[in-house]
PDB file of C-alpha atoms in Angstrom:
ATOM      1  CA  MET K   1       0.000   0.000   0.000  1.00 92.00           C
ATOM      2  CA  ARG K   2       1.141   3.536  -0.762  1.00 95.00           C
ATOM      3  CA  LYS K   3       0.022   6.782   0.826  1.00 96.00           C
ATOM      4  CA  LEU K   4      -0.903   9.453  -1.708  1.00 96.00           C
ATOM      5  CA  ARG K   5      -2.127  12.956  -1.015  1.00 96.00           C
ATOM      6  CA  GLY K   6      -5.316  13.974  -2.815  1.00 97.00           C
ATOM      7  CA  HIS K   7      -3.836  16.315  -5.401  1.00 96.00           C
ATOM      8  CA  HIS K   8      -1.096  13.833  -6.286  1.00 95.00           C
ATOM      9  CA  LEU K   9      -3.903  11.653  -7.706  1.00 96.00           C
ATOM     10  CA  LEU K  10      -3.868  14.159 -10.569  1.00 96.00           C
ATOM     11  CA  CYS K  11      -0.144  14.996 -10.647  1.00 95.00           C
ATOM     12  CA  VAL K  12       0.862  11.409 -11.410  1.00 96.00           C
ATOM     13  CA  HIS K  13      -0.860  11.570 -14.803  1.00 96.00           C
ATOM     14  CA  GLY K  14       0.956  14.694 -15.978  1.00 94.00           C
ATOM     15  CA  PHE K  15       4.331  14.142 -14.325  1.00 94.00           C
ATOM     16  CA  GLN K  16       7.192  14.621 -16.800  1.00 92.00           C
ATOM     17  CA  GLY K  17      10.249  14.315 -14.592  1.00 89.00           C
ATOM     18  CA  MET K  18      10.323  17.886 -13.339  1.00 84.00           C
ATOM     19  CA  GLY K  19      10.423  18.559  -9.632  1.00 84.00           C
ATOM     20  CA  TYR K  20      11.735  20.395  -6.619  1.00 84.00           C
ATOM     21  CA  SER K  21      14.967  18.406  -6.298  1.00 88.00           C
ATOM     22  CA  PRO K  22      16.635  15.308  -7.788  1.00 91.00           C
ATOM     23  CA  SER K  23      15.511  13.194  -4.814  1.00 92.00           C
ATOM     24  CA  PHE K  24      11.914  14.388  -5.231  1.00 90.00           C
ATOM     25  CA  VAL K  25      11.984  13.579  -8.960  1.00 92.00           C
ATOM     26  CA  GLU K  26      13.357  10.115  -8.196  1.00 95.00           C
ATOM     27  CA  LYS K  27      10.664   9.379  -5.579  1.00 94.00           C
ATOM     28  CA  MET K  28       7.857  10.799  -7.706  1.00 94.00           C
ATOM     29  CA  SER K  29       9.082   8.808 -10.731  1.00 96.00           C
ATOM     30  CA  GLU K  30       8.904   5.606  -8.680  1.00 95.00           C
ATOM     31  CA  ILE K  31       5.339   6.384  -7.568  1.00 96.00           C
ATOM     32  CA  VAL K  32       4.251   7.450 -11.072  1.00 96.00           C
ATOM     33  CA  GLN K  33       5.659   4.287 -12.630  1.00 96.00           C
ATOM     34  CA  GLN K  34       3.599   2.110 -10.288  1.00 95.00           C
ATOM     35  CA  ILE K  35       0.419   4.165 -10.736  1.00 95.00           C
ATOM     36  CA  ARG K  36       0.720   4.200 -14.536  1.00 94.00           C
ATOM     37  CA  ASP K  37       1.506   0.462 -14.707  1.00 95.00           C
ATOM     38  CA  PRO K  38      -1.722  -1.143 -15.968  1.00 92.00           C
ATOM     39  CA  GLU K  39      -0.769  -4.459 -14.352  1.00 93.00           C
ATOM     40  CA  SER K  40      -0.289  -2.995 -10.884  1.00 93.00           C
ATOM     41  CA  ASP K  41      -3.347  -2.801  -8.646  1.00 96.00           C
ATOM     42  CA  ILE K  42      -2.023  -1.775  -5.281  1.00 96.00           C
ATOM     43  CA  TRP K  43      -3.959  -0.223  -2.428  1.00 98.00           C
ATOM     44  CA  LEU K  44      -3.665   3.553  -2.099  1.00 97.00           C
ATOM     45  CA  GLU K  45      -4.437   5.461   1.067  1.00 98.00           C
ATOM     46  CA  ILE K  46      -5.659   8.903   0.007  1.00 98.00           C
ATOM     47  CA  THR K  47      -4.919  11.675   2.456  1.00 97.00           C
ATOM     48  CA  ILE K  48      -4.821  15.401   3.066  1.00 97.00           C
ATOM     49  CA  GLY K  49      -1.234  16.147   3.951  1.00 94.00           C
ATOM     50  CA  PHE K  50       2.161  14.496   3.636  1.00 95.00           C
ATOM     51  CA  ASP K  51       2.602  11.370   1.526  1.00 94.00           C
ATOM     52  CA  GLU K  52       5.546   9.382   0.165  1.00 93.00           C
ATOM     53  CA  ALA K  53       6.426  11.992  -2.461  1.00 92.00           C
ATOM     54  CA  CYS K  54       6.595  14.645   0.249  1.00 91.00           C
ATOM     55  CA  SER K  55       9.186  12.559   2.100  1.00 91.00           C
ATOM     56  CA  ALA K  56      11.703  13.524  -0.613  1.00 90.00           C
ATOM     57  CA  CYS K  57      10.621  17.152  -1.020  1.00 86.00           C
ATOM     58  CA  PRO K  58      13.103  19.821   0.108  1.00 85.00           C
ATOM     59  CA  HIS K  59      10.177  21.969   1.328  1.00 87.00           C
ATOM     60  CA  ARG K  60       8.943  19.394   3.839  1.00 91.00           C
ATOM     61  CA  GLY K  61       9.173  20.678   7.379  1.00 89.00           C
ATOM     62  CA  GLU K  62       8.561  18.748  10.562  1.00 90.00           C
ATOM     63  CA  MET K  63       4.821  19.364  10.572  1.00 91.00           C
ATOM     64  CA  LYS K  64       3.995  21.225   7.370  1.00 93.00           C
ATOM     65  CA  CYS K  65       5.076  22.263   3.902  1.00 90.00           C
ATOM     66  CA  GLU K  66       7.479  25.166   4.212  1.00 91.00           C
ATOM     67  CA  ALA K  67       7.884  26.274   0.581  1.00 87.00           C
ATOM     68  CA  ASP K  68       6.418  29.605   1.702  1.00 88.00           C
ATOM     69  CA  GLU K  69       4.132  30.830   4.460  1.00 90.00           C
ATOM     70  CA  ASP K  70       0.930  29.859   2.595  1.00 93.00           C
ATOM     71  CA  SER K  71       2.084  26.639   0.938  1.00 92.00           C
ATOM     72  CA  ASP K  72       0.863  24.164   3.546  1.00 94.00           C
ATOM     73  CA  THR K  73      -2.662  25.584   3.488  1.00 96.00           C
ATOM     74  CA  HIS K  74      -2.577  25.786  -0.313  1.00 95.00           C
ATOM     75  CA  VAL K  75      -1.572  22.146  -0.913  1.00 95.00           C
ATOM     76  CA  LYS K  76      -4.004  20.853   1.708  1.00 97.00           C
ATOM     77  CA  GLN K  77      -6.808  22.801   0.015  1.00 97.00           C
ATOM     78  CA  MET K  78      -5.869  21.190  -3.319  1.00 97.00           C
ATOM     79  CA  ASP K  79      -5.918  17.772  -1.630  1.00 97.00           C
ATOM     80  CA  ALA K  80      -9.369  18.461  -0.209  1.00 98.00           C
ATOM     81  CA  ARG K  81     -10.761  19.775  -3.518  1.00 98.00           C
ATOM     82  CA  VAL K  82      -9.598  16.679  -5.411  1.00 98.00           C
ATOM     83  CA  ILE K  83     -10.912  14.300  -2.742  1.00 98.00           C
ATOM     84  CA  TYR K  84     -14.266  16.100  -2.769  1.00 98.00           C
ATOM     85  CA  HIS K  85     -14.409  16.206  -6.589  1.00 98.00           C
ATOM     86  CA  LEU K  86     -13.796  12.457  -6.798  1.00 98.00           C
ATOM     87  CA  ASP K  87     -16.269  11.812  -3.963  1.00 98.00           C
ATOM     88  CA  LEU K  88     -13.653  10.034  -1.864  1.00 98.00           C
ATOM     89  CA  GLU K  89     -12.976   9.958   1.858  1.00 98.00           C
ATOM     90  CA  SER K  90      -9.730  11.256   3.306  1.00 97.00           C
ATOM     91  CA  ASP K  91      -7.541   8.605   4.959  1.00 97.00           C
ATOM     92  CA  ALA K  92      -9.480   5.820   3.240  1.00 98.00           C
ATOM     93  CA  THR K  93      -7.906   3.135   1.071  1.00 98.00           C
ATOM     94  CA  TYR K  94      -8.856   2.366  -2.510  1.00 98.00           C
ATOM     95  CA  ARG K  95      -7.666   0.059  -5.271  1.00 98.00           C
ATOM     96  CA  LYS K  96      -5.367   1.870  -7.686  1.00 97.00           C
ATOM     97  CA  LYS K  97      -7.153   0.665 -10.848  1.00 97.00           C
ATOM     98  CA  TRP K  98     -10.491   1.866  -9.479  1.00 98.00           C
ATOM     99  CA  LEU K  99      -9.039   5.294  -8.611  1.00 97.00           C
ATOM    100  CA  VAL K 100      -7.428   5.669 -12.043  1.00 97.00           C
ATOM    101  CA  ARG K 101     -10.723   4.813 -13.803  1.00 97.00           C
ATOM    102  CA  ARG K 102     -12.618   7.160 -11.484  1.00 98.00           C
ATOM    103  CA  THR K 103     -10.162   9.985 -12.177  1.00 98.00           C
ATOM    104  CA  ALA K 104     -10.439   9.378 -15.935  1.00 97.00           C
ATOM    105  CA  SER K 105     -14.225   9.528 -15.826  1.00 97.00           C
ATOM    106  CA  MET K 106     -14.676  12.381 -13.341  1.00 98.00           C
ATOM    107  CA  VAL K 107     -11.853  14.827 -14.114  1.00 98.00           C
ATOM    108  CA  ARG K 108     -11.699  16.855 -17.315  1.00 98.00           C
ATOM    109  CA  PRO K 109      -8.578  18.816 -18.248  1.00 97.00           C
ATOM    110  CA  ASP K 110     -10.290  22.158 -17.618  1.00 97.00           C
ATOM    111  CA  ASP K 111     -11.324  21.008 -14.117  1.00 98.00           C
ATOM    112  CA  LEU K 112      -7.678  21.490 -13.155  1.00 98.00           C
ATOM    113  CA  ASP K 113      -8.141  25.268 -13.392  1.00 97.00           C
ATOM    114  CA  GLU K 114     -10.257  25.027 -10.238  1.00 97.00           C
ATOM    115  CA  LEU K 115      -8.887  21.873  -8.589  1.00 98.00           C
ATOM    116  CA  CYS K 116      -5.263  23.001  -8.928  1.00 96.00           C
ATOM    117  CA  ALA K 117      -5.753  26.778  -8.741  1.00 95.00           C
ATOM    118  CA  GLY K 118      -2.531  28.481  -7.763  1.00 93.00           C
ATOM    119  CA  CYS K 119      -0.283  25.496  -8.488  1.00 91.00           C
ATOM    120  CA  SER K 120       2.987  26.547 -10.095  1.00 88.00           C
ATOM    121  CA  TRP K 121       3.043  23.445 -12.332  1.00 90.00           C
ATOM    122  CA  LEU K 122      -0.361  24.132 -13.938  1.00 93.00           C
ATOM    123  CA  SER K 123       1.019  26.720 -16.359  1.00 92.00           C
ATOM    124  CA  TYR K 124       3.308  24.152 -18.001  1.00 93.00           C
ATOM    125  CA  GLY K 125       0.297  22.379 -19.522  1.00 93.00           C
ATOM    126  CA  VAL K 126       1.601  18.888 -18.739  1.00 95.00           C
ATOM    127  CA  CYS K 127      -1.070  18.238 -16.133  1.00 94.00           C
ATOM    128  CA  LYS K 128      -3.984  18.931 -18.467  1.00 96.00           C
ATOM    129  CA  GLU K 129      -2.279  16.895 -21.177  1.00 96.00           C
ATOM    130  CA  GLY K 130      -1.861  14.025 -18.721  1.00 96.00           C
ATOM    131  CA  ILE K 131      -5.583  14.072 -17.908  1.00 97.00           C
ATOM    132  CA  ARG K 132      -6.406  14.209 -21.658  1.00 97.00           C
ATOM    133  CA  LYS K 133      -4.246  11.119 -22.268  1.00 96.00           C
ATOM    134  CA  LEU K 134      -5.732   9.330 -19.270  1.00 97.00           C
ATOM    135  CA  ARG K 135      -9.272   9.960 -20.502  1.00 97.00           C
ATOM    136  CA  ALA K 136      -8.371   8.876 -24.048  1.00 96.00           C
ATOM    137  CA  ALA K 137      -6.773   5.683 -22.730  1.00 95.00           C
ATOM    138  CA  HIS K 138     -10.105   4.890 -21.054  1.00 95.00           C
ATOM    139  CA  GLY K 139     -12.127   5.710 -24.165  1.00 95.00           C
ATOM    140  CA  ILE K 140     -13.511   8.957 -22.768  1.00 95.00           C
ATOM    141  CA  SER K 141     -13.645  11.910 -25.132  1.00 81.00           C
ATOM    142  CA  GLU K 142     -13.444  15.565 -24.175  1.00 69.00           C
TER     143      GLU K 142
END
């Protein structure tokens, strides 16, 4: 089982190897590979707050994200918005394949404008493209 924060349910589909540090990129790449692997069907605990990817982030403080004074609140709000949008429960466990299908069916690329509002990675376009590809892989058109 892996622990994944709510907004990382979306990040994994657009991740292109960019990140906050080499160790973060390495950890996120490992997580992304397992989530994108169609044969893997692990359990994922979805949470608001720190997850495995955060363990390698240079902005992780003892108790909160310390990228800037508002970052912890900002990322937790993104987690909560994604969990709410997908009609999930925080700190509950789900099968990975089920979550990926649910994300494909319930998240459109333009939903990221609201779900990920204020995220510095959104402007790169890779996140929306990742959701487009995910939906197409599941036979869901725009």
